[in-house]
Amino acid sequence: AVASGGRRCFRGLFTSVRGVLLWEDFVTRDEHNALVRRIDSKLGRRRYEDDHWDSVIVNYRETELIDAAEEDDDVVLQRLRDTLSKRFPGRRWLPPHVIDLREDGYIEPHVDSVKFSGDVVAGLSLLSSATMRLSRPSAPQGDGGTGGKDDDDASKTDDSSFEVTLRPRSLYVLSGATRYDYAHSVFDTHGRRLSLIMRDEKEK
């Protein structure tokens, strides 16, 4: 949305689960389309991979979006960094990268390694919607065969898991305990899906 005077504003959905933030319409339709074109140009004819090195992602491609030195000239990435820095001051951000899920692709339940980044991860969703499920490791994990509930952006599935609908142009953020105490998965994609991922650097 655009407020008076041209200042952009976003509808933030602060879910009932601590450590999960969701903004709808974080980018405009024109920004979304331009970003997709840039990503497609970067990916080129790269083939989809059947399996990720850690056996988590199925039917995917991935790439860094642009060199870190060019980020300051990018309006969307600057807005993304500014938004994250206001909520998590003092953090340094790793270069953005993109995960391209084929229409039959999905991400298996997993807990991120603490070796490679800090405790914040953000994802800008492009092209099609999907469901993200977060579950305590002791809870039964889904296999990607069930869908999320369209009427709630964050809906309880049991005492230790919940689902978030990730619509195109939305931004989600996971931080703190939600980042490492829950396994997260992405499934129920409605076509090819792109996700632009930002993570903070691990503190030394």
mmCIF file with all atom_site columns, C-alpha atoms in Angstrom:
data_model
loop_
_atom_site.group_PDB
_atom_site.id
_atom_site.type_symbol
_atom_site.label_atom_id
_atom_site.label_alt_id
_atom_site.label_comp_id
_atom_site.label_asym_id
_atom_site.label_entity_id
_atom_site.label_seq_id
_atom_site.pdbx_PDB_ins_code
_atom_site.Cartn_x
_atom_site.Cartn_y
_atom_site.Cartn_z
_atom_site.occupancy
_atom_site.B_iso_or_equiv
_atom_site.pdbx_formal_charge
_atom_site.auth_seq_id
_atom_site.auth_comp_id
_atom_site.auth_asym_id
_atom_site.auth_atom_id
_atom_site.pdbx_PDB_model_num
ATOM 1   C CA . ALA A 1 1   ? 0.000  0.000   0.000   1.00 0.00 ? 1   ALA A CA 1
ATOM 2   C CA . VAL A 1 2   ? 1.056  3.614   -0.471  1.00 0.00 ? 2   VAL A CA 1
ATOM 3   C CA . ALA A 1 3   ? 0.271  6.249   2.152   1.00 0.00 ? 3   ALA A CA 1
ATOM 4   C CA . SER A 1 4   ? -0.240 9.948   1.472   1.00 0.00 ? 4   SER A CA 1
ATOM 5   C CA . GLY A 1 5   ? 2.837  11.726  0.155   1.00 0.00 ? 5   GLY A CA 1
ATOM 6   C CA . GLY A 1 6   ? 4.076  8.570   -1.543  1.00 0.00 ? 6   GLY A CA 1
ATOM 7   C CA . ARG A 1 7   ? 5.374  6.970   1.667   1.00 0.00 ? 7   ARG A CA 1
ATOM 8   C CA . ARG A 1 8   ? 5.062  3.194   1.521   1.00 0.00 ? 8   ARG A CA 1
ATOM 9   C CA . CYS A 1 9   ? 3.415  1.364   4.396   1.00 0.00 ? 9   CYS A CA 1
ATOM 10  C CA . PHE A 1 10  ? 2.905  -2.345  4.975   1.00 0.00 ? 10  PHE A CA 1
ATOM 11  C CA . ARG A 1 11  ? 0.310  -4.393  6.807   1.00 0.00 ? 11  ARG A CA 1
ATOM 12  C CA . GLY A 1 12  ? 2.229  -6.405  9.393   1.00 0.00 ? 12  GLY A CA 1
ATOM 13  C CA . LEU A 1 13  ? 0.637  -9.539  10.794  1.00 0.00 ? 13  LEU A CA 1
ATOM 14  C CA . PHE A 1 14  ? 2.148  -10.311 14.167  1.00 0.00 ? 14  PHE A CA 1
ATOM 15  C CA . THR A 1 15  ? 1.080  -13.884 14.742  1.00 0.00 ? 15  THR A CA 1
ATOM 16  C CA . SER A 1 16  ? 0.252  -15.353 18.124  1.00 0.00 ? 16  SER A CA 1
ATOM 17  C CA . VAL A 1 17  ? 3.478  -17.344 17.944  1.00 0.00 ? 17  VAL A CA 1
ATOM 18  C CA . ARG A 1 18  ? 6.456  -15.491 19.340  1.00 0.00 ? 18  ARG A CA 1
ATOM 19  C CA . GLY A 1 19  ? 9.280  -15.095 16.843  1.00 0.00 ? 19  GLY A CA 1
ATOM 20  C CA . VAL A 1 20  ? 7.124  -15.157 13.683  1.00 0.00 ? 20  VAL A CA 1
ATOM 21  C CA . LEU A 1 21  ? 6.385  -11.964 11.715  1.00 0.00 ? 21  LEU A CA 1
ATOM 22  C CA . LEU A 1 22  ? 4.518  -11.664 8.429   1.00 0.00 ? 22  LEU A CA 1
ATOM 23  C CA . TRP A 1 23  ? 3.993  -8.654  6.163   1.00 0.00 ? 23  TRP A CA 1
ATOM 24  C CA . GLU A 1 24  ? 1.557  -8.814  3.258   1.00 0.00 ? 24  GLU A CA 1
ATOM 25  C CA . ASP A 1 25  ? 2.233  -6.821  0.074   1.00 0.00 ? 25  ASP A CA 1
ATOM 26  C CA . PHE A 1 26  ? 5.813  -5.993  1.040   1.00 0.00 ? 26  PHE A CA 1
ATOM 27  C CA . VAL A 1 27  ? 6.576  -5.211  -2.612  1.00 0.00 ? 27  VAL A CA 1
ATOM 28  C CA . THR A 1 28  ? 4.357  -3.750  -5.308  1.00 0.00 ? 28  THR A CA 1
ATOM 29  C CA . ARG A 1 29  ? 3.220  -5.811  -8.288  1.00 0.00 ? 29  ARG A CA 1
ATOM 30  C CA . ASP A 1 30  ? 5.638  -3.925  -10.553 1.00 0.00 ? 30  ASP A CA 1
ATOM 31  C CA . GLU A 1 31  ? 8.516  -4.534  -8.125  1.00 0.00 ? 31  GLU A CA 1
ATOM 32  C CA . HIS A 1 32  ? 7.523  -8.188  -7.893  1.00 0.00 ? 32  HIS A CA 1
ATOM 33  C CA . ASN A 1 33  ? 7.513  -8.616  -11.677 1.00 0.00 ? 33  ASN A CA 1
ATOM 34  C CA . ALA A 1 34  ? 10.843 -6.814  -12.106 1.00 0.00 ? 34  ALA A CA 1
ATOM 35  C CA . LEU A 1 35  ? 12.412 -8.969  -9.397  1.00 0.00 ? 35  LEU A CA 1
ATOM 36  C CA . VAL A 1 36  ? 11.155 -12.165 -11.049 1.00 0.00 ? 36  VAL A CA 1
ATOM 37  C CA . ARG A 1 37  ? 12.616 -11.078 -14.403 1.00 0.00 ? 37  ARG A CA 1
ATOM 38  C CA . ARG A 1 38  ? 15.982 -10.366 -12.783 1.00 0.00 ? 38  ARG A CA 1
ATOM 39  C CA . ILE A 1 39  ? 16.016 -13.717 -11.010 1.00 0.00 ? 39  ILE A CA 1
ATOM 40  C CA . ASP A 1 40  ? 15.057 -15.582 -14.200 1.00 0.00 ? 40  ASP A CA 1
ATOM 41  C CA . SER A 1 41  ? 17.894 -13.839 -16.025 1.00 0.00 ? 41  SER A CA 1
ATOM 42  C CA . LYS A 1 42  ? 20.311 -14.844 -13.279 1.00 0.00 ? 42  LYS A CA 1
ATOM 43  C CA . LEU A 1 43  ? 19.157 -18.480 -13.253 1.00 0.00 ? 43  LEU A CA 1
ATOM 44  C CA . GLY A 1 44  ? 19.236 -18.768 -17.035 1.00 0.00 ? 44  GLY A CA 1
ATOM 45  C CA . ARG A 1 45  ? 18.979 -22.365 -18.241 1.00 0.00 ? 45  ARG A CA 1
ATOM 46  C CA . ARG A 1 46  ? 20.229 -23.859 -14.987 1.00 0.00 ? 46  ARG A CA 1
ATOM 47  C CA . ARG A 1 47  ? 18.619 -27.258 -14.417 1.00 0.00 ? 47  ARG A CA 1
ATOM 48  C CA . TYR A 1 48  ? 16.466 -28.107 -11.413 1.00 0.00 ? 48  TYR A CA 1
ATOM 49  C CA . GLU A 1 49  ? 18.118 -30.408 -8.875  1.00 0.00 ? 49  GLU A CA 1
ATOM 50  C CA . ASP A 1 50  ? 16.287 -33.479 -7.593  1.00 0.00 ? 50  ASP A CA 1
ATOM 51  C CA . ASP A 1 51  ? 17.815 -33.288 -4.128  1.00 0.00 ? 51  ASP A CA 1
ATOM 52  C CA . HIS A 1 52  ? 19.778 -30.817 -2.011  1.00 0.00 ? 52  HIS A CA 1
ATOM 53  C CA . TRP A 1 53  ? 23.152 -31.696 -0.469  1.00 0.00 ? 53  TRP A CA 1
ATOM 54  C CA . ASP A 1 54  ? 21.481 -31.973 2.941   1.00 0.00 ? 54  ASP A CA 1
ATOM 55  C CA . SER A 1 55  ? 18.452 -33.895 1.541   1.00 0.00 ? 55  SER A CA 1
ATOM 56  C CA . VAL A 1 56  ? 16.065 -31.120 2.588   1.00 0.00 ? 56  VAL A CA 1
ATOM 57  C CA . ILE A 1 57  ? 15.038 -29.401 -0.680  1.00 0.00 ? 57  ILE A CA 1
ATOM 58  C CA . VAL A 1 58  ? 13.491 -31.342 -3.577  1.00 0.00 ? 58  VAL A CA 1
ATOM 59  C CA . ASN A 1 59  ? 13.167 -30.127 -7.200  1.00 0.00 ? 59  ASN A CA 1
ATOM 60  C CA . TYR A 1 60  ? 14.843 -26.750 -6.837  1.00 0.00 ? 60  TYR A CA 1
ATOM 61  C CA . ARG A 1 61  ? 17.395 -24.297 -8.195  1.00 0.00 ? 61  ARG A CA 1
ATOM 62  C CA . GLU A 1 62  ? 19.218 -21.627 -6.216  1.00 0.00 ? 62  GLU A CA 1
ATOM 63  C CA . THR A 1 63  ? 21.507 -18.677 -6.785  1.00 0.00 ? 63  THR A CA 1
ATOM 64  C CA . GLU A 1 64  ? 22.745 -15.473 -5.195  1.00 0.00 ? 64  GLU A CA 1
ATOM 65  C CA . LEU A 1 65  ? 20.648 -12.633 -6.536  1.00 0.00 ? 65  LEU A CA 1
ATOM 66  C CA . ILE A 1 66  ? 23.332 -9.990  -7.036  1.00 0.00 ? 66  ILE A CA 1
ATOM 67  C CA . ASP A 1 67  ? 26.794 -9.243  -5.735  1.00 0.00 ? 67  ASP A CA 1
ATOM 68  C CA . ALA A 1 68  ? 26.840 -7.742  -2.253  1.00 0.00 ? 68  ALA A CA 1
ATOM 69  C CA . ALA A 1 69  ? 28.580 -4.624  -3.605  1.00 0.00 ? 69  ALA A CA 1
ATOM 70  C CA . GLU A 1 70  ? 25.539 -3.823  -5.758  1.00 0.00 ? 70  GLU A CA 1
ATOM 71  C CA . GLU A 1 71  ? 22.930 -4.132  -3.013  1.00 0.00 ? 71  GLU A CA 1
ATOM 72  C CA . ASP A 1 72  ? 22.891 -0.460  -2.061  1.00 0.00 ? 72  ASP A CA 1
ATOM 73  C CA . ASP A 1 73  ? 21.551 0.419   -5.514  1.00 0.00 ? 73  ASP A CA 1
ATOM 74  C CA . ASP A 1 74  ? 18.578 -1.913  -5.216  1.00 0.00 ? 74  ASP A CA 1
ATOM 75  C CA . VAL A 1 75  ? 15.364 -0.387  -3.853  1.00 0.00 ? 75  VAL A CA 1
ATOM 76  C CA . VAL A 1 76  ? 13.704 -3.654  -2.782  1.00 0.00 ? 76  VAL A CA 1
ATOM 77  C CA . LEU A 1 77  ? 16.787 -5.109  -1.107  1.00 0.00 ? 77  LEU A CA 1
ATOM 78  C CA . GLN A 1 78  ? 17.470 -1.806  0.648   1.00 0.00 ? 78  GLN A CA 1
ATOM 79  C CA . ARG A 1 79  ? 13.877 -1.730  1.933   1.00 0.00 ? 79  ARG A CA 1
ATOM 80  C CA . LEU A 1 80  ? 14.227 -5.324  3.089   1.00 0.00 ? 80  LEU A CA 1
ATOM 81  C CA . ARG A 1 81  ? 17.490 -4.598  4.904   1.00 0.00 ? 81  ARG A CA 1
ATOM 82  C CA . ASP A 1 82  ? 16.065 -1.444  6.473   1.00 0.00 ? 82  ASP A CA 1
ATOM 83  C CA . THR A 1 83  ? 12.974 -3.297  7.711   1.00 0.00 ? 83  THR A CA 1
ATOM 84  C CA . LEU A 1 84  ? 15.057 -6.075  9.249   1.00 0.00 ? 84  LEU A CA 1
ATOM 85  C CA . SER A 1 85  ? 17.594 -3.680  10.767  1.00 0.00 ? 85  SER A CA 1
ATOM 86  C CA . LYS A 1 86  ? 14.846 -1.680  12.512  1.00 0.00 ? 86  LYS A CA 1
ATOM 87  C CA . ARG A 1 87  ? 13.533 -4.834  14.191  1.00 0.00 ? 87  ARG A CA 1
ATOM 88  C CA . PHE A 1 88  ? 16.959 -6.372  14.784  1.00 0.00 ? 88  PHE A CA 1
ATOM 89  C CA . PRO A 1 89  ? 19.417 -3.480  15.271  1.00 0.00 ? 89  PRO A CA 1
ATOM 90  C CA . GLY A 1 90  ? 23.131 -4.087  15.151  1.00 0.00 ? 90  GLY A CA 1
ATOM 91  C CA . ARG A 1 91  ? 22.944 -7.127  12.870  1.00 0.00 ? 91  ARG A CA 1
ATOM 92  C CA . ARG A 1 92  ? 25.015 -7.644  9.735   1.00 0.00 ? 92  ARG A CA 1
ATOM 93  C CA . TRP A 1 93  ? 23.255 -9.337  6.824   1.00 0.00 ? 93  TRP A CA 1
ATOM 94  C CA . LEU A 1 94  ? 24.581 -12.039 4.555   1.00 0.00 ? 94  LEU A CA 1
ATOM 95  C CA . PRO A 1 95  ? 24.184 -11.579 0.760   1.00 0.00 ? 95  PRO A CA 1
ATOM 96  C CA . PRO A 1 96  ? 20.664 -12.493 -0.391  1.00 0.00 ? 96  PRO A CA 1
ATOM 97  C CA . HIS A 1 97  ? 20.054 -15.731 -2.230  1.00 0.00 ? 97  HIS A CA 1
ATOM 98  C CA . VAL A 1 98  ? 17.112 -17.222 -4.071  1.00 0.00 ? 98  VAL A CA 1
ATOM 99  C CA . ILE A 1 99  ? 15.476 -20.647 -3.883  1.00 0.00 ? 99  ILE A CA 1
ATOM 100 C CA . ASP A 1 100 ? 13.459 -21.568 -6.977  1.00 0.00 ? 100 ASP A CA 1
ATOM 101 C CA . LEU A 1 101 ? 11.023 -24.413 -6.266  1.00 0.00 ? 101 LEU A CA 1
ATOM 102 C CA . ARG A 1 102 ? 9.545  -26.176 -9.275  1.00 0.00 ? 102 ARG A CA 1
ATOM 103 C CA . GLU A 1 103 ? 5.764  -26.614 -9.167  1.00 0.00 ? 103 GLU A CA 1
ATOM 104 C CA . ASP A 1 104 ? 6.296  -30.088 -7.671  1.00 0.00 ? 104 ASP A CA 1
ATOM 105 C CA . GLY A 1 105 ? 9.101  -28.951 -5.361  1.00 0.00 ? 105 GLY A CA 1
ATOM 106 C CA . TYR A 1 106 ? 9.024  -28.737 -1.585  1.00 0.00 ? 106 TYR A CA 1
ATOM 107 C CA . ILE A 1 107 ? 11.246 -28.304 1.464   1.00 0.00 ? 107 ILE A CA 1
ATOM 108 C CA . GLU A 1 108 ? 11.316 -31.092 4.017   1.00 0.00 ? 108 GLU A CA 1
ATOM 109 C CA . PRO A 1 109 ? 10.984 -30.389 7.770   1.00 0.00 ? 109 PRO A CA 1
ATOM 110 C CA . HIS A 1 110 ? 14.365 -29.326 9.123   1.00 0.00 ? 110 HIS A CA 1
ATOM 111 C CA . VAL A 1 111 ? 16.045 -27.222 11.790  1.00 0.00 ? 111 VAL A CA 1
ATOM 112 C CA . ASP A 1 112 ? 18.675 -24.840 10.425  1.00 0.00 ? 112 ASP A CA 1
ATOM 113 C CA . SER A 1 113 ? 22.295 -25.405 11.342  1.00 0.00 ? 113 SER A CA 1
ATOM 114 C CA . VAL A 1 114 ? 23.817 -22.890 13.756  1.00 0.00 ? 114 VAL A CA 1
ATOM 115 C CA . LYS A 1 115 ? 27.138 -23.056 11.880  1.00 0.00 ? 115 LYS A CA 1
ATOM 116 C CA . PHE A 1 116 ? 26.319 -20.830 8.929   1.00 0.00 ? 116 PHE A CA 1
ATOM 117 C CA . SER A 1 117 ? 24.232 -17.869 10.130  1.00 0.00 ? 117 SER A CA 1
ATOM 118 C CA . GLY A 1 118 ? 22.616 -16.129 13.089  1.00 0.00 ? 118 GLY A CA 1
ATOM 119 C CA . ASP A 1 119 ? 19.124 -16.418 14.563  1.00 0.00 ? 119 ASP A CA 1
ATOM 120 C CA . VAL A 1 120 ? 17.132 -14.402 11.991  1.00 0.00 ? 120 VAL A CA 1
ATOM 121 C CA . VAL A 1 121 ? 15.904 -15.586 8.590   1.00 0.00 ? 121 VAL A CA 1
ATOM 122 C CA . ALA A 1 122 ? 13.553 -13.664 6.294   1.00 0.00 ? 122 ALA A CA 1
ATOM 123 C CA . GLY A 1 123 ? 11.904 -14.789 3.067   1.00 0.00 ? 123 GLY A CA 1
ATOM 124 C CA . LEU A 1 124 ? 10.204 -12.704 0.379   1.00 0.00 ? 124 LEU A CA 1
ATOM 125 C CA . SER A 1 125 ? 7.691  -14.903 -1.470  1.00 0.00 ? 125 SER A CA 1
ATOM 126 C CA . LEU A 1 126 ? 7.299  -14.543 -5.247  1.00 0.00 ? 126 LEU A CA 1
ATOM 127 C CA . LEU A 1 127 ? 5.143  -16.059 -8.019  1.00 0.00 ? 127 LEU A CA 1
ATOM 128 C CA . SER A 1 128 ? 2.901  -18.474 -6.090  1.00 0.00 ? 128 SER A CA 1
ATOM 129 C CA . SER A 1 129 ? 1.624  -19.160 -2.593  1.00 0.00 ? 129 SER A CA 1
ATOM 130 C CA . ALA A 1 130 ? 2.736  -21.981 -0.339  1.00 0.00 ? 130 ALA A CA 1
ATOM 131 C CA . THR A 1 131 ? 2.295  -23.228 3.208   1.00 0.00 ? 131 THR A CA 1
ATOM 132 C CA . MET A 1 132 ? 5.041  -23.133 5.807   1.00 0.00 ? 132 MET A CA 1
ATOM 133 C CA . ARG A 1 133 ? 4.641  -25.491 8.748   1.00 0.00 ? 133 ARG A CA 1
ATOM 134 C CA . LEU A 1 134 ? 6.647  -25.089 11.950  1.00 0.00 ? 134 LEU A CA 1
ATOM 135 C CA . SER A 1 135 ? 6.662  -28.031 14.341  1.00 0.00 ? 135 SER A CA 1
ATOM 136 C CA . ARG A 1 136 ? 8.459  -28.996 17.481  1.00 0.00 ? 136 ARG A CA 1
ATOM 137 C CA . PRO A 1 137 ? 10.928 -31.758 16.563  1.00 0.00 ? 137 PRO A CA 1
ATOM 138 C CA . SER A 1 138 ? 9.000  -34.151 18.814  1.00 0.00 ? 138 SER A CA 1
ATOM 139 C CA . ALA A 1 139 ? 5.745  -33.469 16.937  1.00 0.00 ? 139 ALA A CA 1
ATOM 140 C CA . PRO A 1 140 ? 4.687  -35.571 13.903  1.00 0.00 ? 140 PRO A CA 1
ATOM 141 C CA . GLN A 1 141 ? 6.130  -33.998 10.736  1.00 0.00 ? 141 GLN A CA 1
ATOM 142 C CA . GLY A 1 142 ? 4.095  -33.610 7.561   1.00 0.00 ? 142 GLY A CA 1
ATOM 143 C CA . ASP A 1 143 ? 5.214  -35.048 4.233   1.00 0.00 ? 143 ASP A CA 1
ATOM 144 C CA . GLY A 1 144 ? 3.985  -32.172 2.113   1.00 0.00 ? 144 GLY A CA 1
ATOM 145 C CA . GLY A 1 145 ? 0.683  -33.834 1.394   1.00 0.00 ? 145 GLY A CA 1
ATOM 146 C CA . THR A 1 146 ? -1.683 -31.532 3.301   1.00 0.00 ? 146 THR A CA 1
ATOM 147 C CA . GLY A 1 147 ? -2.576 -27.935 2.662   1.00 0.00 ? 147 GLY A CA 1
ATOM 148 C CA . GLY A 1 148 ? -2.786 -24.875 4.823   1.00 0.00 ? 148 GLY A CA 1
ATOM 149 C CA . LYS A 1 149 ? -5.998 -23.070 5.740   1.00 0.00 ? 149 LYS A CA 1
ATOM 150 C CA . ASP A 1 150 ? -6.692 -20.154 3.424   1.00 0.00 ? 150 ASP A CA 1
ATOM 151 C CA . ASP A 1 151 ? -8.791 -18.207 5.933   1.00 0.00 ? 151 ASP A CA 1
ATOM 152 C CA . ASP A 1 152 ? -5.994 -17.849 8.502   1.00 0.00 ? 152 ASP A CA 1
ATOM 153 C CA . ASP A 1 153 ? -2.432 -16.726 7.850   1.00 0.00 ? 153 ASP A CA 1
ATOM 154 C CA . ALA A 1 154 ? -1.260 -18.579 10.953  1.00 0.00 ? 154 ALA A CA 1
ATOM 155 C CA . SER A 1 155 ? -3.419 -21.508 12.052  1.00 0.00 ? 155 SER A CA 1
ATOM 156 C CA . LYS A 1 156 ? -2.878 -23.974 14.864  1.00 0.00 ? 156 LYS A CA 1
ATOM 157 C CA . THR A 1 157 ? -2.562 -27.610 13.857  1.00 0.00 ? 157 THR A CA 1
ATOM 158 C CA . ASP A 1 158 ? -1.868 -29.041 17.324  1.00 0.00 ? 158 ASP A CA 1
ATOM 159 C CA . ASP A 1 159 ? -0.229 -27.980 20.587  1.00 0.00 ? 159 ASP A CA 1
ATOM 160 C CA . SER A 1 160 ? 3.280  -27.992 19.123  1.00 0.00 ? 160 SER A CA 1
ATOM 161 C CA . SER A 1 161 ? 2.911  -27.018 15.449  1.00 0.00 ? 161 SER A CA 1
ATOM 162 C CA . PHE A 1 162 ? 1.295  -24.329 13.310  1.00 0.00 ? 162 PHE A CA 1
ATOM 163 C CA . GLU A 1 163 ? 1.047  -23.270 9.672   1.00 0.00 ? 163 GLU A CA 1
ATOM 164 C CA . VAL A 1 164 ? 1.582  -19.943 7.925   1.00 0.00 ? 164 VAL A CA 1
ATOM 165 C CA . THR A 1 165 ? 0.254  -19.129 4.462   1.00 0.00 ? 165 THR A CA 1
ATOM 166 C CA . LEU A 1 166 ? 2.990  -17.475 2.370   1.00 0.00 ? 166 LEU A CA 1
ATOM 167 C CA . ARG A 1 167 ? 1.303  -15.455 -0.353  1.00 0.00 ? 167 ARG A CA 1
ATOM 168 C CA . PRO A 1 168 ? 3.118  -13.815 -3.286  1.00 0.00 ? 168 PRO A CA 1
ATOM 169 C CA . ARG A 1 169 ? 4.728  -10.472 -2.357  1.00 0.00 ? 169 ARG A CA 1
ATOM 170 C CA . SER A 1 170 ? 4.612  -11.279 1.367   1.00 0.00 ? 170 SER A CA 1
ATOM 171 C CA . LEU A 1 171 ? 7.614  -11.235 3.705   1.00 0.00 ? 171 LEU A CA 1
ATOM 172 C CA . TYR A 1 172 ? 8.022  -13.627 6.635   1.00 0.00 ? 172 TYR A CA 1
ATOM 173 C CA . VAL A 1 173 ? 10.615 -13.454 9.399   1.00 0.00 ? 173 VAL A CA 1
ATOM 174 C CA . LEU A 1 174 ? 11.615 -16.199 11.830  1.00 0.00 ? 174 LEU A CA 1
ATOM 175 C CA . SER A 1 175 ? 13.789 -15.329 14.797  1.00 0.00 ? 175 SER A CA 1
ATOM 176 C CA . GLY A 1 176 ? 14.950 -16.532 18.180  1.00 0.00 ? 176 GLY A CA 1
ATOM 177 C CA . ALA A 1 177 ? 13.539 -19.791 19.496  1.00 0.00 ? 177 ALA A CA 1
ATOM 178 C CA . THR A 1 178 ? 11.262 -20.200 16.477  1.00 0.00 ? 178 THR A CA 1
ATOM 179 C CA . ARG A 1 179 ? 14.342 -20.367 14.261  1.00 0.00 ? 179 ARG A CA 1
ATOM 180 C CA . TYR A 1 180 ? 15.981 -23.293 16.056  1.00 0.00 ? 180 TYR A CA 1
ATOM 181 C CA . ASP A 1 181 ? 13.392 -24.875 18.368  1.00 0.00 ? 181 ASP A CA 1
ATOM 182 C CA . TYR A 1 182 ? 10.990 -25.600 15.517  1.00 0.00 ? 182 TYR A CA 1
ATOM 183 C CA . ALA A 1 183 ? 11.505 -27.621 12.364  1.00 0.00 ? 183 ALA A CA 1
ATOM 184 C CA . HIS A 1 184 ? 10.109 -25.746 9.371   1.00 0.00 ? 184 HIS A CA 1
ATOM 185 C CA . SER A 1 185 ? 8.946  -27.037 6.006   1.00 0.00 ? 185 SER A CA 1
ATOM 186 C CA . VAL A 1 186 ? 7.433  -25.531 2.842   1.00 0.00 ? 186 VAL A CA 1
ATOM 187 C CA . PHE A 1 187 ? 4.849  -27.402 0.787   1.00 0.00 ? 187 PHE A CA 1
ATOM 188 C CA . ASP A 1 188 ? 1.456  -27.101 -0.915  1.00 0.00 ? 188 ASP A CA 1
ATOM 189 C CA . THR A 1 189 ? 2.915  -24.816 -3.580  1.00 0.00 ? 189 THR A CA 1
ATOM 190 C CA . HIS A 1 190 ? 0.451  -23.527 -6.150  1.00 0.00 ? 190 HIS A CA 1
ATOM 191 C CA . GLY A 1 191 ? 2.893  -23.523 -9.059  1.00 0.00 ? 191 GLY A CA 1
ATOM 192 C CA . ARG A 1 192 ? 6.523  -22.512 -9.378  1.00 0.00 ? 192 ARG A CA 1
ATOM 193 C CA . ARG A 1 193 ? 7.692  -20.531 -6.349  1.00 0.00 ? 193 ARG A CA 1
ATOM 194 C CA . LEU A 1 194 ? 10.611 -18.174 -5.776  1.00 0.00 ? 194 LEU A CA 1
ATOM 195 C CA . SER A 1 195 ? 11.834 -17.160 -2.340  1.00 0.00 ? 195 SER A CA 1
ATOM 196 C CA . LEU A 1 196 ? 14.404 -14.430 -1.746  1.00 0.00 ? 196 LEU A CA 1
ATOM 197 C CA . ILE A 1 197 ? 16.177 -15.292 1.509   1.00 0.00 ? 197 ILE A CA 1
ATOM 198 C CA . MET A 1 198 ? 18.042 -12.987 3.908   1.00 0.00 ? 198 MET A CA 1
ATOM 199 C CA . ARG A 1 199 ? 19.936 -14.186 6.980   1.00 0.00 ? 199 ARG A CA 1
ATOM 200 C CA . ASP A 1 200 ? 22.011 -12.378 9.576   1.00 0.00 ? 200 ASP A CA 1
ATOM 201 C CA . GLU A 1 201 ? 25.678 -13.159 10.106  1.00 0.00 ? 201 GLU A CA 1
ATOM 202 C CA . LYS A 1 202 ? 26.636 -15.463 12.935  1.00 0.00 ? 202 LYS A CA 1
ATOM 203 C CA . GLU A 1 203 ? 28.166 -13.565 15.830  1.00 0.00 ? 203 GLU A CA 1
ATOM 204 C CA . LYS A 1 204 ? 31.872 -14.257 16.265  1.00 0.00 ? 204 LYS A CA 1
#
